[in-house]
PDB file of C-alpha atoms and ligand atoms in Angstrom:
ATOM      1  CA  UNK I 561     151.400  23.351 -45.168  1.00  0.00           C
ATOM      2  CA  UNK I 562     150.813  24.799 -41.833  1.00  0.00           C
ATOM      3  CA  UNK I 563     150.921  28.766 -41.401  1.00  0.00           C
ATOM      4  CA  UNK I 564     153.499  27.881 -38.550  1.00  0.00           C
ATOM      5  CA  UNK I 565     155.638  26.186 -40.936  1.00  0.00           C
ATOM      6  CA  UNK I 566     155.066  28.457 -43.053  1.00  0.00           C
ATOM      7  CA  UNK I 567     156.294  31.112 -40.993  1.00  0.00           C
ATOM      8  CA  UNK I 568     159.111  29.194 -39.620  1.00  0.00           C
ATOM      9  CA  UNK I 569     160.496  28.926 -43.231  1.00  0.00           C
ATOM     10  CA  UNK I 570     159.840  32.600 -44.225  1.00  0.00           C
ATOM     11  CA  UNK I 571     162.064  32.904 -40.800  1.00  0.00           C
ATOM     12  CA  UNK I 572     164.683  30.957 -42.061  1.00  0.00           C
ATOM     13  CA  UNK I 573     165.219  32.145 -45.564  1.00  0.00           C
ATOM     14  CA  UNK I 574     165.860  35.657 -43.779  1.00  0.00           C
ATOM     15  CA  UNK I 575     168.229  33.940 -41.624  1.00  0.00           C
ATOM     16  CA  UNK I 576     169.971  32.428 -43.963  1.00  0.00           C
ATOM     17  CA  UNK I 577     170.665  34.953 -46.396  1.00  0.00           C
ATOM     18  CA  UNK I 578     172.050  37.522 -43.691  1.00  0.00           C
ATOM     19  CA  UNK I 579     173.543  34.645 -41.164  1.00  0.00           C
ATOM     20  CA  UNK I 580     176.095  31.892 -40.640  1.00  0.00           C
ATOM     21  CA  UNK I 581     173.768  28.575 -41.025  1.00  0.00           C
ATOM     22  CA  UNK I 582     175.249  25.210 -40.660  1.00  0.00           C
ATOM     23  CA  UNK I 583     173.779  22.047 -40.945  1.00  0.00           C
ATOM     24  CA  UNK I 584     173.095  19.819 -37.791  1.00  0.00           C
ATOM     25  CA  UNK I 585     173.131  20.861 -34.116  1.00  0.00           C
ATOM     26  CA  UNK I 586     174.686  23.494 -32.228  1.00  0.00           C
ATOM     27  CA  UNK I 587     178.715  22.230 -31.389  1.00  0.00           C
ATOM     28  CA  UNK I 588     179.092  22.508 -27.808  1.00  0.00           C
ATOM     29  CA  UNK I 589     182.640  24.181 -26.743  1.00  0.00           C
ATOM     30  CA  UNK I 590     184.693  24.638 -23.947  1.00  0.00           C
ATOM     31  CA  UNK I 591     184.074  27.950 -21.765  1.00  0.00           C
ATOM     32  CA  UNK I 592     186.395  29.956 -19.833  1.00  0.00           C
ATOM     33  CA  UNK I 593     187.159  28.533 -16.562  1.00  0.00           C
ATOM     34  CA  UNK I 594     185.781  29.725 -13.191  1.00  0.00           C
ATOM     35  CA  UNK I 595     184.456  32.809 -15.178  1.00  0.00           C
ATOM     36  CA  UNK I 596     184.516  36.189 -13.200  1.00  0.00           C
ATOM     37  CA  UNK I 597     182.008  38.487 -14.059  1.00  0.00           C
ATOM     38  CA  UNK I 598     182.908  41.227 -12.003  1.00  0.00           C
ATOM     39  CA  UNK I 599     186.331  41.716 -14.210  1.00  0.00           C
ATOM     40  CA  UNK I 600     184.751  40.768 -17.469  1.00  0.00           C
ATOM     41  CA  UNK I 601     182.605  44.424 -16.792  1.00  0.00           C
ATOM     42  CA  UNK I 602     183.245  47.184 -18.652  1.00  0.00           C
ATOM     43  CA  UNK I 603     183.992  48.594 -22.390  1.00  0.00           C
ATOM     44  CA  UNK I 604     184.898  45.947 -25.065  1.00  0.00           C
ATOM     45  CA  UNK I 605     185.586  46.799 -28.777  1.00  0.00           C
ATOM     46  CA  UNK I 606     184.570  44.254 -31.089  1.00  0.00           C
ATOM     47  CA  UNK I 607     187.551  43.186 -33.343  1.00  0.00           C
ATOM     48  CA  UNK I 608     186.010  40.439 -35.700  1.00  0.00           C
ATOM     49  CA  UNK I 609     182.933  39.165 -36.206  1.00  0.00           C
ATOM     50  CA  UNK I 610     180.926  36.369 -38.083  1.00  0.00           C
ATOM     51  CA  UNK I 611     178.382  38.834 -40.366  1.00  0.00           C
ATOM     52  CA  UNK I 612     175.278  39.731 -38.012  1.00  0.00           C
ATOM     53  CA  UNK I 613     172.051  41.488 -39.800  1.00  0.00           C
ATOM     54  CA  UNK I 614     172.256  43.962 -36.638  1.00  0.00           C
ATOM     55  CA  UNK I 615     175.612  44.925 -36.692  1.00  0.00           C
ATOM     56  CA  UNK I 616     176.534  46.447 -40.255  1.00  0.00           C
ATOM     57  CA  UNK I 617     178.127  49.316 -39.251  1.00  0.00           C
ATOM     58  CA  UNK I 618     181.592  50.635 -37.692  1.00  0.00           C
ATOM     59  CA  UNK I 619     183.627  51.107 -34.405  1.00  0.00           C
ATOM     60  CA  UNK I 620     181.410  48.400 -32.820  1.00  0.00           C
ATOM     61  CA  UNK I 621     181.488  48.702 -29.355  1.00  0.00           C
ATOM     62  CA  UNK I 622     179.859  47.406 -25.585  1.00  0.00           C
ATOM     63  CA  UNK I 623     179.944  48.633 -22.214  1.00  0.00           C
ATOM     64  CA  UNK I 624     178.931  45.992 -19.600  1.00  0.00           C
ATOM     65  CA  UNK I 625     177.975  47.110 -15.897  1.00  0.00           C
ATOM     66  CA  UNK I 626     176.099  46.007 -13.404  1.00  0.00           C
ATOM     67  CA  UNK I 627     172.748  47.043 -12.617  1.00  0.00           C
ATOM     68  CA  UNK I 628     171.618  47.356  -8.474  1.00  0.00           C
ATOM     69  CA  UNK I 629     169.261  44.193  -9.406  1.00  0.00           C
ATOM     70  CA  UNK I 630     172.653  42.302 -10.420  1.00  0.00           C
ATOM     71  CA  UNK I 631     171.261  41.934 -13.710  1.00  0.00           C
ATOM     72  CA  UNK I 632     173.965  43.257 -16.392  1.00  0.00           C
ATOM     73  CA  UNK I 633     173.491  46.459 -18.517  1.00  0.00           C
ATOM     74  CA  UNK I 634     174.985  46.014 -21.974  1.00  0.00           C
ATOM     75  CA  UNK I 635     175.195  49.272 -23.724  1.00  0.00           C
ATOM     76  CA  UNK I 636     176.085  48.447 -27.781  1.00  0.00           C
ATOM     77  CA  UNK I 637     177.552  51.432 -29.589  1.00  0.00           C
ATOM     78  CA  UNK I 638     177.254  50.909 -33.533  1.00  0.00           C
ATOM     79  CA  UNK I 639     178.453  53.972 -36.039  1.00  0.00           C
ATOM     80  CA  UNK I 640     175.903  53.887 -38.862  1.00  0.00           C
ATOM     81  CA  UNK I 641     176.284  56.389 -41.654  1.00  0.00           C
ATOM     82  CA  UNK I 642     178.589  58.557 -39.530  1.00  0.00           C
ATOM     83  CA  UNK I 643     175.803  59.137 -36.585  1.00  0.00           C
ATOM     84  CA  UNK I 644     176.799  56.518 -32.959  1.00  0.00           C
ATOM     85  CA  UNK I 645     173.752  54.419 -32.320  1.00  0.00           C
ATOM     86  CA  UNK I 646     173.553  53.295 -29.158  1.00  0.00           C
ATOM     87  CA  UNK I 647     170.719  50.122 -27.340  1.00  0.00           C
ATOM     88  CA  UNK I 648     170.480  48.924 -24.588  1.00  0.00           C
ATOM     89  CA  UNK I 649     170.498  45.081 -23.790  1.00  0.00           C
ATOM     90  CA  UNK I 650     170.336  42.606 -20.465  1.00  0.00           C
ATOM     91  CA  UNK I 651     172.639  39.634 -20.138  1.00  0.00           C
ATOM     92  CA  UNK I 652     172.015  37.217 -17.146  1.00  0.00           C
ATOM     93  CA  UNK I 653     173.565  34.707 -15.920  1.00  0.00           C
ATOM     94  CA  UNK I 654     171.206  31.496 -16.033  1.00  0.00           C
ATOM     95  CA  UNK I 655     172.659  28.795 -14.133  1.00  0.00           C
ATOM     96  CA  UNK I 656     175.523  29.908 -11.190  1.00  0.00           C
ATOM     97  CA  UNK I 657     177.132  26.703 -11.472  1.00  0.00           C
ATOM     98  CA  UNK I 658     178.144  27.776 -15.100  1.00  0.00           C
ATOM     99  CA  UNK I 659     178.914  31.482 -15.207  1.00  0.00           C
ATOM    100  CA  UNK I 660     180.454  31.509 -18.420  1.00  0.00           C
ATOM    101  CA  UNK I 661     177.089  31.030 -20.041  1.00  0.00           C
ATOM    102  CA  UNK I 662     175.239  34.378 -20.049  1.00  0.00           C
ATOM    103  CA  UNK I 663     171.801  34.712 -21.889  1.00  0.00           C
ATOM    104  CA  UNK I 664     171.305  38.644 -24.124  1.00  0.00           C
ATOM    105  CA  UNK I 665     168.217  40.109 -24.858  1.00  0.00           C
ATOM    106  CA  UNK I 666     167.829  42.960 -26.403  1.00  0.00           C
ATOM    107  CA  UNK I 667     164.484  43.437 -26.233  1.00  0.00           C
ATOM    108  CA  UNK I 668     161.685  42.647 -23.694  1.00  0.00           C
ATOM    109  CA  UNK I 669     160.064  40.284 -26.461  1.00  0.00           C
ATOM    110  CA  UNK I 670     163.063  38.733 -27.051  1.00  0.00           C
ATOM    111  CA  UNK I 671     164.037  35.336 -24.782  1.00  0.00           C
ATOM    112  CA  UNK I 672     167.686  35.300 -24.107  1.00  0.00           C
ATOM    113  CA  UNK I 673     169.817  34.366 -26.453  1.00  0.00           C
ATOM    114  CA  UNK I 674     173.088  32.697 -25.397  1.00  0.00           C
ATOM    115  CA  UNK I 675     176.364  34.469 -25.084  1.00  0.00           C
ATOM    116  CA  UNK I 676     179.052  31.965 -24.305  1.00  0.00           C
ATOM    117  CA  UNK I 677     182.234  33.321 -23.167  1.00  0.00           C
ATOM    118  CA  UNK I 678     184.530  30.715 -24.413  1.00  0.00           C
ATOM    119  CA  UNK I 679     188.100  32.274 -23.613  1.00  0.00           C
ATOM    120  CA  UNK I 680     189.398  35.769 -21.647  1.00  0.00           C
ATOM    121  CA  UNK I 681     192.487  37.147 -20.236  1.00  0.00           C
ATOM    122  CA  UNK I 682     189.681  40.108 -18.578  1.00  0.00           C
ATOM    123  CA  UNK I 683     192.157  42.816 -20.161  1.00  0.00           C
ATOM    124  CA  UNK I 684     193.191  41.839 -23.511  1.00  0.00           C
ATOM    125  CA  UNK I 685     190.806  40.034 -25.405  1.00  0.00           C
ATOM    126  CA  UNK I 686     187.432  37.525 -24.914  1.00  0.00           C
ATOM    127  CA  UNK I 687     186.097  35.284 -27.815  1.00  0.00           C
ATOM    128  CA  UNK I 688     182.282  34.945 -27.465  1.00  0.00           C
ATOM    129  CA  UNK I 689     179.995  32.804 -28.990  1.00  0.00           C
ATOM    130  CA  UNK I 690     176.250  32.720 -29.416  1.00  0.00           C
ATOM    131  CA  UNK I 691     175.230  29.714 -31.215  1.00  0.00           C
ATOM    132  CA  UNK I 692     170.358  28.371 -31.307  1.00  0.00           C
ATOM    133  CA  UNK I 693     169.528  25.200 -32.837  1.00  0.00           C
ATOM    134  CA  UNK I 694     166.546  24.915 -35.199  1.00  0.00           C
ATOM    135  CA  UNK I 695     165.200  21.606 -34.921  1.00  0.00           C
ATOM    136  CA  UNK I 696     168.129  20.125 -34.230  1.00  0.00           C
ATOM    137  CA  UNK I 697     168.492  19.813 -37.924  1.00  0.00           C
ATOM    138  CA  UNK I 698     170.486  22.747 -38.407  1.00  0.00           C
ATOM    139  CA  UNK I 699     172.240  25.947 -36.323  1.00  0.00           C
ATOM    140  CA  UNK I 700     172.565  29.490 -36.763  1.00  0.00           C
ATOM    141  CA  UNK I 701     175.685  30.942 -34.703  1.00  0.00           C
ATOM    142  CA  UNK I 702     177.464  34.111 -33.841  1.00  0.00           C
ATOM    143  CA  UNK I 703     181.000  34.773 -32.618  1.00  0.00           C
ATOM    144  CA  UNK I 704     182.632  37.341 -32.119  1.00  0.00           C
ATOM    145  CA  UNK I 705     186.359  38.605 -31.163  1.00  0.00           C
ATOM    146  CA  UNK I 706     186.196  41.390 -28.543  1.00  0.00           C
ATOM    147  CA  UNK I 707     189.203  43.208 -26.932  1.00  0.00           C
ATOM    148  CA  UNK I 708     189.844  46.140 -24.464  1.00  0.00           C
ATOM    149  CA  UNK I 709     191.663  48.233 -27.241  1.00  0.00           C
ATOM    150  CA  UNK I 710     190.338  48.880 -31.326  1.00  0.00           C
ATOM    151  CA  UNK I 711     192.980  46.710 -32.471  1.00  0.00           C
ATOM    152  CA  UNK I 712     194.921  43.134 -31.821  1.00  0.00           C
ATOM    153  CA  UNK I 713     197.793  42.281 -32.902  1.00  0.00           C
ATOM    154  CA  UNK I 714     197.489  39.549 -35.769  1.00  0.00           C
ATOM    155  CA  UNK I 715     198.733  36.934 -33.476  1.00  0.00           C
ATOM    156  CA  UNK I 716     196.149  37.338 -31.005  1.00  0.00           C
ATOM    157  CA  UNK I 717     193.525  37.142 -33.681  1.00  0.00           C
ATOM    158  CA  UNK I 718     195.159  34.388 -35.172  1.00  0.00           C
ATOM    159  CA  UNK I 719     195.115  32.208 -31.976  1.00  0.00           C
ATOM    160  CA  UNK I 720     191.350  33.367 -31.122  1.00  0.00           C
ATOM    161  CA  UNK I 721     190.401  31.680 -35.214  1.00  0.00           C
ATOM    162  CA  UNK I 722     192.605  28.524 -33.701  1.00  0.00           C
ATOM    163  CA  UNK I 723     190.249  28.453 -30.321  1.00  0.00           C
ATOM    164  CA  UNK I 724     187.441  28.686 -31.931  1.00  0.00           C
ATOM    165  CA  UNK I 725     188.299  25.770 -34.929  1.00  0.00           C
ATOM    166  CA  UNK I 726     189.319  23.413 -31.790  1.00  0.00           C
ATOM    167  CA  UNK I 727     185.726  23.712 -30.865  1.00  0.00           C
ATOM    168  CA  UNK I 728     184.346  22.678 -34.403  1.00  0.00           C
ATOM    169  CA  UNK I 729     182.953  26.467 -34.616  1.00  0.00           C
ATOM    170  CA  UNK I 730     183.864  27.590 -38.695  1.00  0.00           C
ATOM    171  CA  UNK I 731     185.302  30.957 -38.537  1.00  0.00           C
ATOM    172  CA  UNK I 732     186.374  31.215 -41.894  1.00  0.00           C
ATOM    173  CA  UNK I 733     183.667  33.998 -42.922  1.00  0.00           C
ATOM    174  CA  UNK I 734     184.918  35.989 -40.040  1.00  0.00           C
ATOM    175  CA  UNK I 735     184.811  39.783 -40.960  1.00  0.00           C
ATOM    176  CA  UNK I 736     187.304  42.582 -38.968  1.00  0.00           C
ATOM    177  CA  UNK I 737     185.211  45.209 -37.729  1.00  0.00           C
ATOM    178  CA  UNK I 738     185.900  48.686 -39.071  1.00  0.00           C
ATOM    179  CA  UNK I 739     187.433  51.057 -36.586  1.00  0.00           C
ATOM    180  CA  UNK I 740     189.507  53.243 -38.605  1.00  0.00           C
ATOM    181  CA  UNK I 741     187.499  56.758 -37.625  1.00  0.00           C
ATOM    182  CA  UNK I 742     186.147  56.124 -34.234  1.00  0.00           C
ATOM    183  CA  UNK I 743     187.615  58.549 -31.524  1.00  0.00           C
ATOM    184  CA  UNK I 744     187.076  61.819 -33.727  1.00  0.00           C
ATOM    185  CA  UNK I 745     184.270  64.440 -32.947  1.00  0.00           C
ATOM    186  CA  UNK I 746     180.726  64.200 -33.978  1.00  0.00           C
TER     187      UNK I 746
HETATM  188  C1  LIG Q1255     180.073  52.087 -18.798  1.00  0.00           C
HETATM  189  O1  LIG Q1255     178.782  52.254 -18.247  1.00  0.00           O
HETATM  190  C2  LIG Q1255     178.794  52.604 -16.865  1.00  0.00           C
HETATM  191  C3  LIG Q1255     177.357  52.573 -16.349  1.00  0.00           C
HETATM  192  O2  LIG Q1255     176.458  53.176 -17.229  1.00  0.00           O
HETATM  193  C4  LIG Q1255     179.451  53.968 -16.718  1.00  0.00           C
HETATM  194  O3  LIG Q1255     179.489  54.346 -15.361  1.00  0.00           O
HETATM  195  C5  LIG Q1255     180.871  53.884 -17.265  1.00  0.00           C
HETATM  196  O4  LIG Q1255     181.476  55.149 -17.224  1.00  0.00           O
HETATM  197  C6  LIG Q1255     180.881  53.367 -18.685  1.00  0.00           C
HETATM  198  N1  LIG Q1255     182.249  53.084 -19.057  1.00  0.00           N
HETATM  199  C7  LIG Q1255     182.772  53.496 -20.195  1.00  0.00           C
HETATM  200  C8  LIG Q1255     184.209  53.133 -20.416  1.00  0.00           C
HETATM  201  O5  LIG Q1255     182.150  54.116 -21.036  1.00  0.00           O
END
């Protein structure tokens, strides 16, 4: 075999056991509608979540701005082992004519990986997804359930799962995000 295959399948065996894999390509849902940025900004608690290897820990949380180069400035707050980590990421929008569609790096090594904002009121809640083909022959995919506040009610949530399942994303090993002991001192 070829080292680059190699590698590629070293790469996906630590994918798979951490990530949500599915089998062919990438399903391609609806976004949110003449998308606006500018009230999308600001702090968003994550409420659910299918399992990410960089997000294990509690009162998961992002702060979007804008940065003088219009560029956006994500800052993701994480509570690991009782101590707030924060990092600092860049979404873009790649294409004007669909500003739903942002691209997230977190890294300057990293390309950017898609964040699709499929769904927002701007001050309630936003379902996001991120979904990369591999080969075409199979897809590894985030989503995520965001809202202004720590909690939704189970409604809200419950209609967000329906959105999602309408767009042939599985959100059945969805996972709430902890946010029990957030707003307490150090
Ligand atoms: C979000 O980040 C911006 C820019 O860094 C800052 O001015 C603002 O106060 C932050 N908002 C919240 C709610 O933390």
């Amino acid at each position: 075999m070829k080292p680059a295959l190699i590698l590629i399948l070293l790469l996906l065996l630590t994918l798979v056991s951490s990530q949500t894999f599915h089998w062919g390509p990438c399903p391609t849902p609806m976004v949110q509608p003449d998308f606006d940025l500018n009230k999308y900004l600001g702090k968003w608690y994550e409420i659910e979540k299918l399992p990410a290897s960089f997000e294990r820990g509690t009162c998961i949380e992002d702060n979007y701005s804008l940065r003088p180069d219009k560029t956006i400035k994500i800052l993701h707050a994480q509570k690991v082992k009782g101590k707030v980590r924060t990092v600092e990421g860049t979404a873009i929008v790649q294409d004007l004519k669909e500003p739903a569609k942002l691209g997230v790096s977190f890294s300057y090594f990293t390309p950017y990986s898609p964040y699709w904002v499929l769904s927002t009121d701007y001050n309630t809640v936003a379902l996001v997804y991120s979904c990369t083909d591999i080969l075409r022959l199979f897809h590894v995919d985030y989503a995520w359930i965001l809202a202004r506040t720590r909690s939704l009610p189970v409604e809200t949530i419950y209609h967000a799962k329906e959105i999602f399942s309408r767009n042939n994303i599985d959100v059945s090993k969805m996972v709430p995000t902890d946010h029990r002991v957030c707003d307490v001192g150090p």
